[in-house]
């Protein structure tokens, strides 16, 4: 077969790049190691329960055009749409000091925070107003118009000059951390911790480590577009992207593990599959993490040694413990779908087991569970180190899932009696099913200590997309990485925006 672009991996980054390039007229083939597409966003079914393996929190996917969500911008372009259920409050935070709903509407949110700390609520408002100022500038330049080369400059100047000027005034905040803005606006210790939590939920890092535009966008979008869940779960997003890819002639090969990227004289020539086949193309895009790409897919000599060493030294956010449960739903008709539980205020929120995320998506989409039941996914950070398939593995699994059960008990006190299906996932499970180095959430590149790398690599014809490239972790961000890479591979006249 003749292929213009090979993509390794069908995560949201690989699928968005693939669907866009197919729309731009390229012959695209995606090779996915797993039997299910979607990477961290894949869904799986056990005994009639459909589970999201990762993301469940989305904004701006069901909206009429134009949406600011890069994923929705790609879906619009390839002619696909999603059915979504909007909901508010977007979740409940359970702190030892109290539980409160988090509303999309920021005024309502402040009123809830004021019940715990009136002064803190005022400071939170000042913090948010600074972040929303940044969001107001950024939102005027749609991601779908961006690319990762010099040709971005004429596009920005010719089409978005006023927005560009406004953005230049925000340059101090754009390059800074959320922590800098917190330091200028918030003294209240409880609210500082709340902002740390919101940053951690997004980037895996606290306010000092999180870049300001990421939080500006999250706050702006959740108050502007609201929050929603796609009917059919994260699989619906993955399927829509695959449909878009195929509509424009692209191909997806599941269960095709790529063993090597072939490089000759500093140029990519194709890939070698585990099955032995060699597939040729002048452009290869890796959606595998930077560690998996540079450690396993490339021979060490293919990259300049200093570049390789620096890249592989990038710190990684920890992995996860997961609890996927099928439960009896009787009497839980009023329950809401998202919860974050912080067990101990004296411990760091990033400490494994201390902050637990809970998603009960069958609250919004009944088709995800058998009649009278709910699908539950709870997860918390867990270090990869120390996990081995030894004789104590089953025991350790049970033990390390207890913080998740305790968190669930804050939401559903009799959770243990309701369980009809229990699947416990460890960092080993996460790294195996998501094909990710140490089961990591992604790179821990702290604000001001470096930037996420772009889609370019030192090898001609080799590009990267996904959460170890700019702009970073999360579904909208990796969709943006797919856009940046796809647009970079075509001339601005072909781009549609
Ligand atoms: C528990 C959890 C909850 C999350 N919640 C949210 C949320 O609510 N909202 C949100 O926006 N984000 C959330 N995220 C983050 C988001 O899901 C990820 O950042 C994003 O999905 C990563 O996409 P990606 O394209 O970078 O890579 P991945 O999803 O990792 O995809 C990479 C793909 O490449 C394949 N691959 C790897 N190596 C090979 C190979 N050698 N050959 C062939 N294929 C290969 C893998 O199998 C995989 O399918 C969550 C993540 C997790 C883990």
XYZ file of C-alpha atoms and ligand atoms in Angstrom:
550
model
C 0.000 0.000 0.000
C 1.134 3.606 -0.598
C 0.845 5.703 2.527
C 1.694 9.391 2.976
C 1.505 9.401 6.764
C 1.828 6.551 9.273
C 0.535 7.222 12.764
C 1.621 5.012 15.648
C -1.213 4.828 18.165
C -4.894 5.716 18.182
C -5.060 7.896 21.292
C -6.968 11.166 20.893
C -3.707 12.792 19.710
C -3.161 10.206 16.951
C -6.808 10.130 15.893
C -7.183 13.913 15.631
C -3.954 14.246 13.631
C -5.018 11.309 11.427
C -8.585 12.504 10.807
C -7.386 16.019 9.936
C -4.620 14.836 7.609
C -7.071 12.506 5.858
C -9.423 15.474 5.430
C -6.501 17.459 3.992
C -6.118 14.760 1.324
C -3.258 12.678 2.745
C -3.319 8.881 2.649
C -3.212 8.089 6.381
C -2.816 4.748 8.168
C -2.984 4.450 11.962
C -1.442 1.382 13.605
C -2.729 0.672 17.107
C -1.222 -1.942 19.395
C -4.424 -2.572 21.386
C -7.543 -4.343 20.092
C -9.544 -1.268 21.178
C -8.866 2.248 19.883
C -8.617 5.387 22.023
C -5.626 4.871 24.334
C -6.358 6.519 27.700
C -9.807 7.417 26.338
C -10.824 3.876 25.373
C -13.913 2.238 26.862
C -14.253 -1.436 27.728
C -17.205 -3.682 28.594
C -17.436 -6.323 31.348
C -20.666 -8.165 32.218
C -22.801 -5.507 30.563
C -21.063 -2.534 32.268
C -19.298 -0.103 29.948
C -16.363 1.624 31.636
C -14.283 4.649 30.672
C -10.658 3.713 31.231
C -9.729 7.384 31.814
C -11.398 10.695 30.934
C -15.017 11.488 31.742
C -14.960 15.268 32.207
C -15.665 17.267 29.042
C -16.628 20.821 27.969
C -17.907 22.283 24.707
C -18.381 19.030 22.754
C -22.081 19.267 22.020
C -22.222 22.970 21.379
C -23.273 24.566 18.139
C -20.349 25.758 16.074
C -17.985 27.406 16.787
C -16.703 25.701 19.926
C -13.436 26.553 21.619
C -12.720 22.893 22.342
C -10.016 21.768 19.859
C -11.537 18.275 19.749
C -14.911 19.693 18.715
C -13.164 21.849 16.090
C -11.685 18.683 14.542
C -15.021 16.836 14.697
C -16.732 19.786 12.961
C -14.117 19.792 10.234
C -14.346 16.072 9.496
C -18.153 16.170 9.611
C -18.844 14.335 12.877
C -20.875 15.262 15.945
C -21.656 13.892 19.387
C -24.760 13.666 21.491
C -24.043 14.973 24.984
C -25.795 15.401 28.338
C -25.065 18.767 30.010
C -25.018 18.812 33.809
C -24.475 21.230 36.675
C -23.086 21.145 39.361
C -20.088 19.742 37.532
C -19.058 17.846 40.660
C -18.800 17.803 44.439
C -15.611 18.369 46.392
C -15.422 16.454 49.673
C -12.829 18.006 52.009
C -12.479 17.054 55.675
C -13.752 20.626 56.326
C -16.923 20.094 54.366
C -18.561 19.016 51.162
C -19.817 21.446 48.540
C -21.087 21.461 44.957
C -18.916 22.986 42.247
C -21.121 24.931 39.885
C -20.127 25.913 36.356
C -21.456 29.369 37.142
C -18.606 31.037 39.023
C -20.877 33.281 41.108
C -22.724 30.211 42.449
C -19.368 28.521 43.043
C -18.105 31.503 45.100
C -21.274 31.418 47.204
C -20.509 27.794 48.112
C -16.871 28.599 48.951
C -18.030 31.590 51.053
C -19.864 29.153 53.353
C -16.440 27.763 54.307
C -14.343 30.957 54.041
C -16.027 34.309 53.182
C -12.708 36.158 52.788
C -11.286 33.247 50.760
C -14.274 33.402 48.396
C -13.514 37.091 47.676
C -9.883 36.289 46.996
C -10.891 33.391 44.766
C -12.974 35.821 42.722
C -9.941 38.107 42.269
C -7.825 35.152 41.182
C -10.442 34.026 38.697
C -10.940 37.469 37.250
C -7.202 37.595 36.363
C -7.388 34.149 34.790
C -10.526 35.032 32.859
C -8.769 38.120 31.451
C -6.209 35.753 29.970
C -8.932 33.415 28.693
C -10.673 36.352 26.950
C -7.550 36.960 24.862
C -6.708 33.335 24.128
C -10.208 32.403 23.068
C -10.132 34.741 20.086
C -7.553 32.631 18.255
C -9.050 29.208 17.432
C -6.729 26.240 17.900
C -7.697 24.879 14.484
C -5.833 27.844 12.915
C -2.552 27.081 14.715
C 0.533 25.269 13.465
C 4.016 24.586 14.798
C 6.206 26.356 12.254
C 7.072 29.861 11.048
C 4.005 29.927 8.780
C 1.951 30.531 11.905
C 3.166 34.145 11.983
C 1.545 35.300 8.702
C -1.675 33.445 9.669
C -1.824 35.227 13.026
C -0.967 38.637 11.606
C -3.347 38.455 8.656
C -6.351 36.958 10.465
C -6.031 37.553 14.189
C -4.006 40.746 14.591
C -6.226 42.464 17.226
C -6.363 39.267 19.296
C -2.609 38.874 18.930
C -2.043 42.389 20.270
C -4.325 41.739 23.241
C -2.445 38.507 23.941
C 0.896 40.317 23.919
C -0.294 42.375 26.912
C -0.866 39.117 28.797
C 2.551 37.696 27.980
C 3.678 37.888 31.627
C 0.816 35.665 32.784
C 0.951 33.355 29.748
C 4.517 32.361 30.490
C 3.993 32.159 34.219
C 2.521 29.636 36.591
C -0.897 29.637 38.215
C 1.030 29.879 41.477
C 2.264 33.370 40.486
C -1.326 34.576 40.065
C -2.335 32.894 43.330
C 0.514 34.682 45.127
C -0.766 38.028 43.827
C -4.403 37.450 44.758
C -5.006 34.782 47.422
C -3.819 34.700 51.035
C -6.467 32.365 52.410
C -4.756 29.001 52.955
C -7.871 26.954 52.336
C -8.535 28.614 48.974
C -4.872 28.222 48.009
C -5.314 24.501 48.626
C -8.539 24.489 46.610
C -6.712 26.056 43.646
C -3.890 23.533 44.079
C -6.510 20.795 43.854
C -8.066 22.193 40.671
C -4.612 22.478 39.082
C -3.730 18.950 40.171
C -6.922 17.575 38.606
C -5.909 19.160 35.307
C -2.165 18.848 35.013
C -1.145 16.390 37.723
C 0.798 19.275 39.347
C -0.144 21.906 41.921
C -0.554 25.647 41.190
C 3.181 26.425 41.179
C 3.785 23.765 38.520
C 0.765 24.413 36.307
C 0.904 26.857 33.404
C -1.593 29.722 33.649
C -3.243 29.342 30.195
C -4.343 25.780 31.045
C -6.330 26.888 34.095
C -7.527 30.077 32.370
C -9.061 27.916 29.649
C -10.586 25.449 32.097
C -12.248 28.215 34.155
C -13.367 30.150 31.088
C -14.801 27.157 29.300
C -16.569 25.597 32.243
C -18.330 28.888 32.987
C -19.020 29.721 29.315
C -19.862 26.360 27.728
C -20.684 24.272 30.831
C -19.815 20.656 31.366
C -21.227 17.636 29.601
C -20.916 13.882 29.136
C -20.972 12.205 25.711
C -23.727 9.607 25.305
C -21.919 6.276 24.896
C -18.985 7.381 27.072
C -15.497 8.273 25.907
C -15.858 5.521 23.293
C -18.365 7.775 21.481
C -15.616 10.385 21.017
C -13.157 7.789 19.784
C -15.733 6.308 17.391
C -16.617 9.750 15.995
C -12.940 10.432 15.266
C -12.534 7.017 13.611
C -15.626 7.651 11.487
C -14.187 11.021 10.495
C -10.831 9.423 9.650
C -12.450 6.733 7.493
C -14.870 9.130 5.798
C -11.824 10.881 4.324
C -10.102 7.664 3.264
C -7.909 7.036 6.330
C -7.345 3.537 7.733
C -7.056 2.215 11.282
C -5.358 -1.122 12.003
C -6.075 -2.431 15.508
C -3.927 -5.103 17.141
C -0.920 -3.927 15.078
C 1.885 -3.246 17.524
C 4.673 -1.151 16.033
C 8.077 -2.469 17.026
C 10.422 0.041 15.402
C 10.490 3.305 13.515
C 12.896 2.831 10.616
C 15.403 5.636 10.137
C 17.964 5.751 7.328
C 20.560 8.542 7.007
C 18.675 10.717 9.516
C 15.343 10.325 7.677
C 12.290 8.267 8.503
C 11.449 5.627 5.905
C 8.659 3.727 7.663
C 7.878 1.316 10.502
C 8.347 -2.341 11.356
C 5.389 -4.114 12.917
C 5.793 -6.752 15.634
C 4.283 -9.196 13.130
C 7.323 -8.518 10.942
C 5.815 -6.411 8.114
C 7.626 -3.268 7.017
C 5.359 -0.372 6.044
C 6.910 2.549 4.207
C 6.061 6.246 4.430
C 8.051 9.466 4.393
C 6.184 10.791 7.423
C 5.662 8.940 10.691
C 3.828 10.465 13.658
C 4.234 8.783 17.029
C 1.347 9.056 19.499
C 3.247 6.879 21.977
C 4.673 8.779 24.954
C 8.067 10.424 24.573
C 9.666 7.713 26.726
C 8.086 4.888 24.694
C 8.999 6.580 21.398
C 12.592 7.401 22.233
C 13.346 4.297 24.319
C 11.580 1.512 22.414
C 10.540 2.670 18.962
C 13.862 4.228 17.951
C 17.315 2.698 18.088
C 19.510 4.686 20.495
C 21.828 5.825 17.684
C 18.934 7.349 15.691
C 18.851 10.416 17.950
C 21.607 12.859 18.960
C 22.787 11.507 22.323
C 22.391 14.741 24.296
C 18.869 15.258 22.935
C 17.908 11.653 23.735
C 19.319 11.821 27.253
C 17.586 15.118 28.031
C 14.263 13.907 26.624
C 14.356 10.617 28.521
C 15.150 12.492 31.737
C 11.814 14.339 31.547
C 10.076 13.750 34.892
C 6.811 11.784 34.761
C 3.633 12.191 36.821
C 2.841 9.027 38.819
C 0.494 6.297 37.637
C -2.866 5.275 39.144
C -4.826 2.787 41.206
C -8.210 2.245 39.551
C -11.431 0.794 40.841
C -14.028 -0.032 38.188
C -17.245 -1.170 39.822
C -20.671 -2.315 38.725
C -23.094 -1.495 41.553
C -26.789 -1.808 42.410
C -28.344 1.619 41.875
C -31.551 1.292 43.862
C -32.083 4.325 46.123
C -29.305 6.324 44.439
C -31.582 8.191 42.021
C -30.437 11.630 43.303
C -26.720 10.942 43.207
C -24.503 13.202 41.069
C -21.834 11.939 38.685
C -18.484 13.500 39.649
C -16.838 13.651 43.058
C -13.375 14.479 44.340
C -12.538 13.333 47.863
C -9.548 14.663 49.809
C -9.048 12.397 52.832
C -6.556 14.296 54.966
C -5.931 18.060 54.999
C -2.576 17.571 56.704
C -1.251 15.494 53.834
C -0.241 16.761 50.436
C -3.060 16.476 47.887
C -0.682 14.732 45.477
C 0.166 11.986 47.983
C -1.010 8.608 46.595
C -4.422 7.708 48.012
C -5.112 11.165 49.512
C -7.066 12.666 46.604
C -9.545 10.304 44.941
C -11.496 11.063 41.787
C -14.886 9.413 41.273
C -17.012 9.245 38.160
C -20.466 7.617 37.947
C -21.284 8.224 34.279
C -24.393 6.016 34.150
C -26.056 8.865 36.096
C -26.069 10.711 32.734
C -26.202 7.763 30.354
C -28.263 4.797 31.576
C -27.102 2.633 28.637
C -23.682 2.224 30.279
C -24.975 -0.245 32.883
C -27.559 -3.046 33.055
C -31.004 -1.903 34.225
C -31.044 -0.925 37.913
C -27.249 -0.613 38.081
C -24.558 2.052 37.865
C -21.048 2.066 36.431
C -18.437 3.541 38.803
C -14.820 4.518 38.141
C -12.665 5.732 41.038
C -8.938 6.436 40.772
C -6.065 7.944 42.685
C -2.363 8.507 42.059
C -0.067 5.582 42.749
C 3.642 5.256 42.199
C 4.749 2.689 39.600
C 7.803 1.805 41.685
C 7.457 -1.332 43.775
C 4.695 -2.938 41.689
C 5.614 -6.400 40.477
C 3.552 -9.496 39.644
C 4.804 -11.412 42.701
C 2.903 -13.699 45.062
C 1.633 -10.735 47.163
C 0.243 -8.909 44.089
C -3.447 -9.756 44.714
C -3.165 -8.836 48.390
C -1.400 -5.534 47.630
C -4.014 -4.720 44.995
C -6.835 -5.111 47.546
C -4.950 -3.117 50.152
C -4.085 -0.209 47.842
C -7.691 0.018 46.608
C -8.923 0.810 50.141
C -8.498 4.626 49.908
C -10.775 4.438 46.852
C -13.430 2.469 48.751
C -13.169 4.924 51.665
C -13.635 7.818 49.252
C -16.644 6.088 47.688
C -18.153 5.593 51.156
C -18.299 9.406 51.504
C -20.591 9.440 48.461
C -22.387 6.073 48.771
C -22.049 4.905 52.407
C -23.110 1.288 51.705
C -21.010 0.977 48.512
C -19.424 -2.335 49.542
C -22.823 -4.063 49.814
C -23.858 -2.784 46.392
C -20.934 -4.149 44.381
C -21.827 -6.775 41.750
C -18.614 -6.424 39.712
C -15.206 -5.319 40.975
C -12.134 -4.678 38.817
C -9.048 -3.309 40.548
C -6.372 -1.798 38.322
C -2.805 -1.097 39.414
C -0.025 0.898 37.717
C 0.903 -2.387 35.992
C -2.636 -2.680 34.590
C -2.528 0.968 33.497
C 0.803 0.642 31.718
C -0.241 -2.631 30.068
C -3.641 -1.607 28.710
C -2.710 1.960 27.859
C 0.745 1.009 26.509
C 2.296 3.832 28.521
C 5.725 4.101 30.122
C 5.323 3.302 33.839
C 1.579 3.901 33.446
C 2.257 7.621 33.748
C -0.430 10.320 33.492
C 2.089 12.287 31.422
C 5.161 14.488 31.728
C 5.604 16.481 34.944
C 7.009 19.572 33.207
C 6.506 22.311 35.757
C 5.719 25.878 34.651
C 8.853 28.015 34.264
C 11.054 24.906 34.414
C 10.616 24.022 30.781
C 7.999 23.686 28.087
C 6.305 20.700 26.584
C 8.204 19.839 23.387
C 6.618 20.631 20.018
C 5.640 17.989 17.447
C 9.066 18.217 15.771
C 11.889 15.737 16.436
C 15.535 15.825 15.310
C 14.719 13.102 12.739
C 13.481 14.252 9.331
C 9.930 13.033 8.739
C 9.356 11.955 12.378
C 6.784 13.908 14.391
C 5.073 13.371 17.725
C 1.580 14.086 19.054
C -0.180 13.443 22.359
C 0.237 14.403 25.955
C 4.020 14.513 25.943
C 3.954 17.298 23.378
C 2.673 20.884 23.460
C 0.258 21.950 24.930
C 0.204 19.010 27.382
C -2.090 16.573 29.191
C -5.893 16.230 28.841
C -8.252 15.503 25.958
C -8.576 19.091 24.626
C -4.802 19.533 24.877
C -3.936 16.325 23.022
C -6.523 17.177 20.348
C -4.697 20.505 20.039
C -1.416 18.616 19.635
C -2.994 16.649 16.769
C -4.106 19.903 15.129
C -0.693 21.544 15.512
C 1.055 18.575 13.930
C -1.448 18.012 11.087
C -1.468 21.706 10.166
C 2.330 21.820 10.195
C 2.388 19.087 7.540
C 0.268 21.018 5.030
C 0.456 24.487 3.542
C -1.755 27.193 5.127
C -3.937 27.266 1.983
C -5.065 23.684 2.650
C -5.968 24.346 6.293
C -9.670 25.023 6.857
C -10.631 27.545 9.536
C -7.578 8.096 34.831
C -7.538 9.245 33.878
C -8.539 10.197 33.908
C -8.504 11.270 33.011
N -9.529 12.181 33.024
C -9.553 13.162 32.100
C -10.709 13.982 31.963
O -11.707 13.798 32.675
N -10.697 14.968 31.009
C -9.626 15.142 30.179
O -9.668 16.042 29.313
N -8.524 14.352 30.267
C -8.472 13.360 31.193
N -7.398 12.505 31.260
C -6.232 12.750 30.379
C -6.457 12.268 28.954
O -7.223 11.098 28.941
C -5.118 11.990 28.269
O -4.257 13.098 28.416
C -5.271 11.704 26.790
O -6.354 10.840 26.523
C -3.973 11.119 26.251
O -4.080 10.943 24.863
P -2.801 10.687 23.951
O -3.255 10.775 22.545
O -1.687 11.560 24.356
O -2.232 9.251 24.282
P -2.798 7.836 24.695
O -4.204 7.905 25.082
O -1.826 7.265 25.651
O -2.732 7.004 23.323
C -1.555 6.473 22.803
C -1.927 5.254 21.971
O -0.744 4.748 21.359
C -0.799 3.328 21.384
N 0.568 2.814 21.278
C 1.603 3.027 22.127
N 2.700 2.375 21.690
C 2.347 1.758 20.539
C 3.047 0.939 19.614
N 4.341 0.631 19.797
N 2.393 0.466 18.536
C 1.101 0.783 18.303
N 0.382 1.554 19.170
C 0.998 2.032 20.271
C -1.441 3.018 22.728
O -1.970 1.704 22.765
C -2.509 4.109 22.793
O -3.712 3.676 22.201
C -7.421 11.403 32.103
C -6.415 10.433 32.067
C -6.476 9.351 32.928
C -5.408 8.308 32.856
